[in-house]
């Protein structure tokens, strides 16, 4: 599962893109994982955390 944190002012498309990226990261890292974060994109340093 991918989880993204909404940043004030970002579009729904940007939020969904972040969650999608985290979902693919969780799939690559194994079963039963939740990966999420708040800083993903071309204008910020990428950051993610495995939650479960």
mmCIF file with all atom_site columns, N, CA and C in Angstrom:
data_model
loop_
_atom_site.group_PDB
_atom_site.id
_atom_site.type_symbol
_atom_site.label_atom_id
_atom_site.label_alt_id
_atom_site.label_comp_id
_atom_site.label_asym_id
_atom_site.label_entity_id
_atom_site.label_seq_id
_atom_site.pdbx_PDB_ins_code
_atom_site.Cartn_x
_atom_site.Cartn_y
_atom_site.Cartn_z
_atom_site.occupancy
_atom_site.B_iso_or_equiv
_atom_site.pdbx_formal_charge
_atom_site.auth_seq_id
_atom_site.auth_comp_id
_atom_site.auth_asym_id
_atom_site.auth_atom_id
_atom_site.pdbx_PDB_model_num
ATOM 1   N N  . UNK A 1 1  ? 0.846  -1.170 0.000  1.00 0.00 ? 1  UNK A N  1
ATOM 2   C CA . UNK A 1 1  ? 0.000  0.000  0.000  1.00 0.00 ? 1  UNK A CA 1
ATOM 3   C C  . UNK A 1 1  ? 0.891  1.232  0.000  1.00 0.00 ? 1  UNK A C  1
ATOM 4   N N  . UNK A 1 2  ? 0.505  2.236  -0.745 1.00 0.00 ? 2  UNK A N  1
ATOM 5   C CA . UNK A 1 2  ? 1.227  3.496  -0.765 1.00 0.00 ? 2  UNK A CA 1
ATOM 6   C C  . UNK A 1 2  ? 0.428  4.581  -0.070 1.00 0.00 ? 2  UNK A C  1
ATOM 7   N N  . UNK A 1 3  ? 1.082  5.346  0.775  1.00 0.00 ? 3  UNK A N  1
ATOM 8   C CA . UNK A 1 3  ? 0.433  6.412  1.527  1.00 0.00 ? 3  UNK A CA 1
ATOM 9   C C  . UNK A 1 3  ? 1.196  7.707  1.289  1.00 0.00 ? 3  UNK A C  1
ATOM 10  N N  . UNK A 1 4  ? 0.480  8.764  0.940  1.00 0.00 ? 4  UNK A N  1
ATOM 11  C CA . UNK A 1 4  ? 1.106  10.069 0.726  1.00 0.00 ? 4  UNK A CA 1
ATOM 12  C C  . UNK A 1 4  ? 0.423  11.117 1.588  1.00 0.00 ? 4  UNK A C  1
ATOM 13  N N  . UNK A 1 5  ? 1.189  12.085 2.027  1.00 0.00 ? 5  UNK A N  1
ATOM 14  C CA . UNK A 1 5  ? 0.673  13.175 2.844  1.00 0.00 ? 5  UNK A CA 1
ATOM 15  C C  . UNK A 1 5  ? 0.389  14.365 1.933  1.00 0.00 ? 5  UNK A C  1
ATOM 16  N N  . UNK A 1 6  ? -0.810 14.924 2.060  1.00 0.00 ? 6  UNK A N  1
ATOM 17  C CA . UNK A 1 6  ? -1.191 16.085 1.272  1.00 0.00 ? 6  UNK A CA 1
ATOM 18  C C  . UNK A 1 6  ? -0.415 17.312 1.726  1.00 0.00 ? 6  UNK A C  1
ATOM 19  N N  . UNK A 1 7  ? 0.170  17.994 0.768  1.00 0.00 ? 7  UNK A N  1
ATOM 20  C CA . UNK A 1 7  ? 0.872  19.245 1.030  1.00 0.00 ? 7  UNK A CA 1
ATOM 21  C C  . UNK A 1 7  ? -0.020 20.376 0.526  1.00 0.00 ? 7  UNK A C  1
ATOM 22  N N  . UNK A 1 8  ? -0.314 21.336 1.383  1.00 0.00 ? 8  UNK A N  1
ATOM 23  C CA . UNK A 1 8  ? -1.218 22.424 1.022  1.00 0.00 ? 8  UNK A CA 1
ATOM 24  C C  . UNK A 1 8  ? -0.812 23.025 -0.324 1.00 0.00 ? 8  UNK A C  1
ATOM 25  N N  . UNK A 1 9  ? -1.776 23.130 -1.215 1.00 0.00 ? 9  UNK A N  1
ATOM 26  C CA . UNK A 1 9  ? -1.542 23.745 -2.505 1.00 0.00 ? 9  UNK A CA 1
ATOM 27  C C  . UNK A 1 9  ? -1.251 22.780 -3.634 1.00 0.00 ? 9  UNK A C  1
ATOM 28  N N  . UNK A 1 10 ? -0.980 21.519 -3.314 1.00 0.00 ? 10 UNK A N  1
ATOM 29  C CA . UNK A 1 10 ? -0.696 20.579 -4.399 1.00 0.00 ? 10 UNK A CA 1
ATOM 30  C C  . UNK A 1 10 ? -1.997 20.072 -5.004 1.00 0.00 ? 10 UNK A C  1
ATOM 31  N N  . UNK A 1 11 ? -1.919 19.646 -6.244 1.00 0.00 ? 11 UNK A N  1
ATOM 32  C CA . UNK A 1 11 ? -3.113 19.161 -6.937 1.00 0.00 ? 11 UNK A CA 1
ATOM 33  C C  . UNK A 1 11 ? -3.405 17.715 -6.553 1.00 0.00 ? 11 UNK A C  1
ATOM 34  N N  . UNK A 1 12 ? -4.628 17.296 -6.849 1.00 0.00 ? 12 UNK A N  1
ATOM 35  C CA . UNK A 1 12 ? -5.004 15.904 -6.604 1.00 0.00 ? 12 UNK A CA 1
ATOM 36  C C  . UNK A 1 12 ? -4.105 14.976 -7.416 1.00 0.00 ? 12 UNK A C  1
ATOM 37  N N  . UNK A 1 13 ? -3.771 15.371 -8.626 1.00 0.00 ? 13 UNK A N  1
ATOM 38  C CA . UNK A 1 13 ? -2.893 14.565 -9.473 1.00 0.00 ? 13 UNK A CA 1
ATOM 39  C C  . UNK A 1 13 ? -1.523 14.368 -8.833 1.00 0.00 ? 13 UNK A C  1
ATOM 40  N N  . UNK A 1 14 ? -0.973 15.410 -8.242 1.00 0.00 ? 14 UNK A N  1
ATOM 41  C CA . UNK A 1 14 ? 0.328  15.297 -7.572 1.00 0.00 ? 14 UNK A CA 1
ATOM 42  C C  . UNK A 1 14 ? 0.247  14.353 -6.375 1.00 0.00 ? 14 UNK A C  1
ATOM 43  N N  . UNK A 1 15 ? -0.821 14.458 -5.595 1.00 0.00 ? 15 UNK A N  1
ATOM 44  C CA . UNK A 1 15 ? -1.003 13.589 -4.431 1.00 0.00 ? 15 UNK A CA 1
ATOM 45  C C  . UNK A 1 15 ? -1.129 12.135 -4.854 1.00 0.00 ? 15 UNK A C  1
ATOM 46  N N  . UNK A 1 16 ? -1.921 11.879 -5.876 1.00 0.00 ? 16 UNK A N  1
ATOM 47  C CA . UNK A 1 16 ? -2.099 10.512 -6.371 1.00 0.00 ? 16 UNK A CA 1
ATOM 48  C C  . UNK A 1 16 ? -0.789 9.972  -6.933 1.00 0.00 ? 16 UNK A C  1
ATOM 49  N N  . UNK A 1 17 ? -0.035 10.808 -7.623 1.00 0.00 ? 17 UNK A N  1
ATOM 50  C CA . UNK A 1 17 ? 1.258  10.387 -8.170 1.00 0.00 ? 17 UNK A CA 1
ATOM 51  C C  . UNK A 1 17 ? 2.215  9.953  -7.050 1.00 0.00 ? 17 UNK A C  1
ATOM 52  N N  . UNK A 1 18 ? 2.224  10.709 -5.932 1.00 0.00 ? 18 UNK A N  1
ATOM 53  C CA . UNK A 1 18 ? 3.072  10.335 -4.795 1.00 0.00 ? 18 UNK A CA 1
ATOM 54  C C  . UNK A 1 18 ? 2.635  8.997  -4.204 1.00 0.00 ? 18 UNK A C  1
ATOM 55  N N  . UNK A 1 19 ? 1.332  8.838  -3.970 1.00 0.00 ? 19 UNK A N  1
ATOM 56  C CA . UNK A 1 19 ? 0.823  7.593  -3.395 1.00 0.00 ? 19 UNK A CA 1
ATOM 57  C C  . UNK A 1 19 ? 1.124  6.415  -4.314 1.00 0.00 ? 19 UNK A C  1
ATOM 58  N N  . UNK A 1 20 ? 0.988  6.615  -5.607 1.00 0.00 ? 20 UNK A N  1
ATOM 59  C CA . UNK A 1 20 ? 1.273  5.561  -6.580 1.00 0.00 ? 20 UNK A CA 1
ATOM 60  C C  . UNK A 1 20 ? 2.745  5.154  -6.529 1.00 0.00 ? 20 UNK A C  1
ATOM 61  N N  . UNK A 1 21 ? 3.635  6.140  -6.428 1.00 0.00 ? 21 UNK A N  1
ATOM 62  C CA . UNK A 1 21 ? 5.063  5.845  -6.343 1.00 0.00 ? 21 UNK A CA 1
ATOM 63  C C  . UNK A 1 21 ? 5.367  5.014  -5.097 1.00 0.00 ? 21 UNK A C  1
ATOM 64  N N  . UNK A 1 22 ? 4.777  5.386  -3.970 1.00 0.00 ? 22 UNK A N  1
ATOM 65  C CA . UNK A 1 22 ? 4.994  4.643  -2.737 1.00 0.00 ? 22 UNK A CA 1
ATOM 66  C C  . UNK A 1 22 ? 4.401  3.237  -2.825 1.00 0.00 ? 22 UNK A C  1
ATOM 67  N N  . UNK A 1 23 ? 3.266  3.091  -3.503 1.00 0.00 ? 23 UNK A N  1
ATOM 68  C CA . UNK A 1 23 ? 2.664  1.770  -3.678 1.00 0.00 ? 23 UNK A CA 1
ATOM 69  C C  . UNK A 1 23 ? 3.617  0.850  -4.439 1.00 0.00 ? 23 UNK A C  1
ATOM 70  N N  . UNK A 1 24 ? 4.216  1.363  -5.512 1.00 0.00 ? 24 UNK A N  1
ATOM 71  C CA . UNK A 1 24 ? 5.153  0.546  -6.288 1.00 0.00 ? 24 UNK A CA 1
ATOM 72  C C  . UNK A 1 24 ? 6.407  0.220  -5.474 1.00 0.00 ? 24 UNK A C  1
ATOM 73  N N  . UNK A 1 25 ? 6.841  1.149  -4.650 1.00 0.00 ? 25 UNK A N  1
ATOM 74  C CA . UNK A 1 25 ? 7.985  0.893  -3.769 1.00 0.00 ? 25 UNK A CA 1
ATOM 75  C C  . UNK A 1 25 ? 7.653  -0.220 -2.778 1.00 0.00 ? 25 UNK A C  1
ATOM 76  N N  . UNK A 1 26 ? 6.440  -0.208 -2.226 1.00 0.00 ? 26 UNK A N  1
ATOM 77  C CA . UNK A 1 26 ? 6.011  -1.251 -1.291 1.00 0.00 ? 26 UNK A CA 1
ATOM 78  C C  . UNK A 1 26 ? 5.959  -2.604 -1.985 1.00 0.00 ? 26 UNK A C  1
ATOM 79  N N  . UNK A 1 27 ? 5.450  -2.650 -3.203 1.00 0.00 ? 27 UNK A N  1
ATOM 80  C CA . UNK A 1 27 ? 5.385  -3.909 -3.953 1.00 0.00 ? 27 UNK A CA 1
ATOM 81  C C  . UNK A 1 27 ? 6.775  -4.478 -4.187 1.00 0.00 ? 27 UNK A C  1
ATOM 82  N N  . UNK A 1 28 ? 7.726  -3.609 -4.517 1.00 0.00 ? 28 UNK A N  1
ATOM 83  C CA . UNK A 1 28 ? 9.101  -4.065 -4.761 1.00 0.00 ? 28 UNK A CA 1
ATOM 84  C C  . UNK A 1 28 ? 9.762  -4.604 -3.497 1.00 0.00 ? 28 UNK A C  1
ATOM 85  N N  . UNK A 1 29 ? 9.383  -4.069 -2.334 1.00 0.00 ? 29 UNK A N  1
ATOM 86  C CA . UNK A 1 29 ? 10.065 -4.446 -1.094 1.00 0.00 ? 29 UNK A CA 1
ATOM 87  C C  . UNK A 1 29 ? 9.483  -5.684 -0.422 1.00 0.00 ? 29 UNK A C  1
ATOM 88  N N  . UNK A 1 30 ? 8.378  -6.214 -0.928 1.00 0.00 ? 30 UNK A N  1
ATOM 89  C CA . UNK A 1 30 ? 7.835  -7.446 -0.375 1.00 0.00 ? 30 UNK A CA 1
ATOM 90  C C  . UNK A 1 30 ? 6.361  -7.347 -0.047 1.00 0.00 ? 30 UNK A C  1
ATOM 91  N N  . UNK A 1 31 ? 5.841  -8.458 0.474  1.00 0.00 ? 31 UNK A N  1
ATOM 92  C CA . UNK A 1 31 ? 4.417  -8.526 0.804  1.00 0.00 ? 31 UNK A CA 1
ATOM 93  C C  . UNK A 1 31 ? 4.127  -7.846 2.134  1.00 0.00 ? 31 UNK A C  1
ATOM 94  N N  . UNK A 1 32 ? 2.851  -7.474 2.304  1.00 0.00 ? 32 UNK A N  1
ATOM 95  C CA . UNK A 1 32 ? 2.353  -6.908 3.558  1.00 0.00 ? 32 UNK A CA 1
ATOM 96  C C  . UNK A 1 32 ? 3.145  -5.688 4.012  1.00 0.00 ? 32 UNK A C  1
ATOM 97  N N  . UNK A 1 33 ? 3.334  -4.744 3.100  1.00 0.00 ? 33 UNK A N  1
ATOM 98  C CA . UNK A 1 33 ? 4.093  -3.529 3.406  1.00 0.00 ? 33 UNK A CA 1
ATOM 99  C C  . UNK A 1 33 ? 3.235  -2.301 3.153  1.00 0.00 ? 33 UNK A C  1
ATOM 100 N N  . UNK A 1 34 ? 3.455  -1.292 3.960  1.00 0.00 ? 34 UNK A N  1
ATOM 101 C CA . UNK A 1 34 ? 2.887  0.026  3.730  1.00 0.00 ? 34 UNK A CA 1
ATOM 102 C C  . UNK A 1 34 ? 4.065  0.984  3.670  1.00 0.00 ? 34 UNK A C  1
ATOM 103 N N  . UNK A 1 35 ? 4.174  1.719  2.570  1.00 0.00 ? 35 UNK A N  1
ATOM 104 C CA . UNK A 1 35 ? 5.262  2.677  2.401  1.00 0.00 ? 35 UNK A CA 1
ATOM 105 C C  . UNK A 1 35 ? 4.637  4.034  2.150  1.00 0.00 ? 35 UNK A C  1
ATOM 106 N N  . UNK A 1 36 ? 5.162  5.052  2.804  1.00 0.00 ? 36 UNK A N  1
ATOM 107 C CA . UNK A 1 36 ? 4.599  6.373  2.621  1.00 0.00 ? 36 UNK A CA 1
ATOM 108 C C  . UNK A 1 36 ? 5.579  7.462  2.957  1.00 0.00 ? 36 UNK A C  1
ATOM 109 N N  . UNK A 1 37 ? 5.152  8.664  2.736  1.00 0.00 ? 37 UNK A N  1
ATOM 110 C CA . UNK A 1 37 ? 5.983  9.818  3.028  1.00 0.00 ? 37 UNK A CA 1
ATOM 111 C C  . UNK A 1 37 ? 5.310  11.087 2.574  1.00 0.00 ? 37 UNK A C  1
ATOM 112 N N  . UNK A 1 38 ? 6.045  12.181 2.686  1.00 0.00 ? 38 UNK A N  1
ATOM 113 C CA . UNK A 1 38 ? 5.454  13.461 2.343  1.00 0.00 ? 38 UNK A CA 1
ATOM 114 C C  . UNK A 1 38 ? 6.237  14.237 1.312  1.00 0.00 ? 38 UNK A C  1
ATOM 115 N N  . UNK A 1 39 ? 7.504  13.918 1.092  1.00 0.00 ? 39 UNK A N  1
ATOM 116 C CA . UNK A 1 39 ? 8.340  14.705 0.192  1.00 0.00 ? 39 UNK A CA 1
ATOM 117 C C  . UNK A 1 39 ? 8.803  13.897 -0.992 1.00 0.00 ? 39 UNK A C  1
ATOM 118 N N  . UNK A 1 40 ? 8.014  13.905 -2.050 1.00 0.00 ? 40 UNK A N  1
ATOM 119 C CA . UNK A 1 40 ? 8.387  13.218 -3.275 1.00 0.00 ? 40 UNK A CA 1
ATOM 120 C C  . UNK A 1 40 ? 8.112  14.155 -4.425 1.00 0.00 ? 40 UNK A C  1
ATOM 121 N N  . UNK A 1 41 ? 9.009  14.197 -5.360 1.00 0.00 ? 41 UNK A N  1
ATOM 122 C CA . UNK A 1 41 ? 8.777  15.022 -6.534 1.00 0.00 ? 41 UNK A CA 1
ATOM 123 C C  . UNK A 1 41 ? 10.061 15.613 -7.042 1.00 0.00 ? 41 UNK A C  1
ATOM 124 N N  . UNK A 1 42 ? 9.981  16.257 -8.184 1.00 0.00 ? 42 UNK A N  1
ATOM 125 C CA . UNK A 1 42 ? 11.171 16.802 -8.809 1.00 0.00 ? 42 UNK A CA 1
ATOM 126 C C  . UNK A 1 42 ? 11.704 18.025 -8.077 1.00 0.00 ? 42 UNK A C  1
ATOM 127 N N  . UNK A 1 43 ? 10.858 18.713 -7.305 1.00 0.00 ? 43 UNK A N  1
ATOM 128 C CA . UNK A 1 43 ? 11.300 19.932 -6.642 1.00 0.00 ? 43 UNK A CA 1
ATOM 129 C C  . UNK A 1 43 ? 11.668 19.735 -5.176 1.00 0.00 ? 43 UNK A C  1
ATOM 130 N N  . UNK A 1 44 ? 11.635 18.504 -4.681 1.00 0.00 ? 44 UNK A N  1
ATOM 131 C CA . UNK A 1 44 ? 11.983 18.239 -3.294 1.00 0.00 ? 44 UNK A CA 1
ATOM 132 C C  . UNK A 1 44 ? 12.763 16.939 -3.180 1.00 0.00 ? 44 UNK A C  1
ATOM 133 N N  . UNK A 1 45 ? 13.470 16.807 -2.074 1.00 0.00 ? 45 UNK A N  1
ATOM 134 C CA . UNK A 1 45 ? 14.214 15.572 -1.833 1.00 0.00 ? 45 UNK A CA 1
ATOM 135 C C  . UNK A 1 45 ? 13.235 14.451 -1.555 1.00 0.00 ? 45 UNK A C  1
ATOM 136 N N  . UNK A 1 46 ? 13.473 13.308 -2.187 1.00 0.00 ? 46 UNK A N  1
ATOM 137 C CA . UNK A 1 46 ? 12.600 12.156 -2.019 1.00 0.00 ? 46 UNK A CA 1
ATOM 138 C C  . UNK A 1 46 ? 12.783 11.553 -0.642 1.00 0.00 ? 46 UNK A C  1
ATOM 139 N N  . UNK A 1 47 ? 11.661 11.218 -0.015 1.00 0.00 ? 47 UNK A N  1
ATOM 140 C CA . UNK A 1 47 ? 11.699 10.641 1.315  1.00 0.00 ? 47 UNK A CA 1
ATOM 141 C C  . UNK A 1 47 ? 10.574 9.632  1.466  1.00 0.00 ? 47 UNK A C  1
ATOM 142 N N  . UNK A 1 48 ? 10.907 8.438  1.938  1.00 0.00 ? 48 UNK A N  1
ATOM 143 C CA . UNK A 1 48 ? 9.861  7.442  2.193  1.00 0.00 ? 48 UNK A CA 1
ATOM 144 C C  . UNK A 1 48 ? 10.188 6.658  3.441  1.00 0.00 ? 48 UNK A C  1
ATOM 145 N N  . UNK A 1 49 ? 9.155  6.041  3.995  1.00 0.00 ? 49 UNK A N  1
ATOM 146 C CA . UNK A 1 49 ? 9.303  5.229  5.195  1.00 0.00 ? 49 UNK A CA 1
ATOM 147 C C  . UNK A 1 49 ? 8.450  3.992  5.064  1.00 0.00 ? 49 UNK A C  1
ATOM 148 N N  . UNK A 1 50 ? 8.992  2.842  5.480  1.00 0.00 ? 50 UNK A N  1
ATOM 149 C CA . UNK A 1 50 ? 8.192  1.640  5.542  1.00 0.00 ? 50 UNK A CA 1
ATOM 150 C C  . UNK A 1 50 ? 7.467  1.657  6.868  1.00 0.00 ? 50 UNK A C  1
ATOM 151 N N  . UNK A 1 51 ? 6.155  1.631  6.810  1.00 0.00 ? 51 UNK A N  1
ATOM 152 C CA . UNK A 1 51 ? 5.348  1.767  8.022  1.00 0.00 ? 51 UNK A CA 1
ATOM 153 C C  . UNK A 1 51 ? 5.019  0.429  8.655  1.00 0.00 ? 51 UNK A C  1
ATOM 154 N N  . UNK A 1 52 ? 4.862  -0.607 7.846  1.00 0.00 ? 52 UNK A N  1
ATOM 155 C CA . UNK A 1 52 ? 4.542  -1.938 8.375  1.00 0.00 ? 52 UNK A CA 1
ATOM 156 C C  . UNK A 1 52 ? 5.419  -2.942 7.653  1.00 0.00 ? 52 UNK A C  1
#
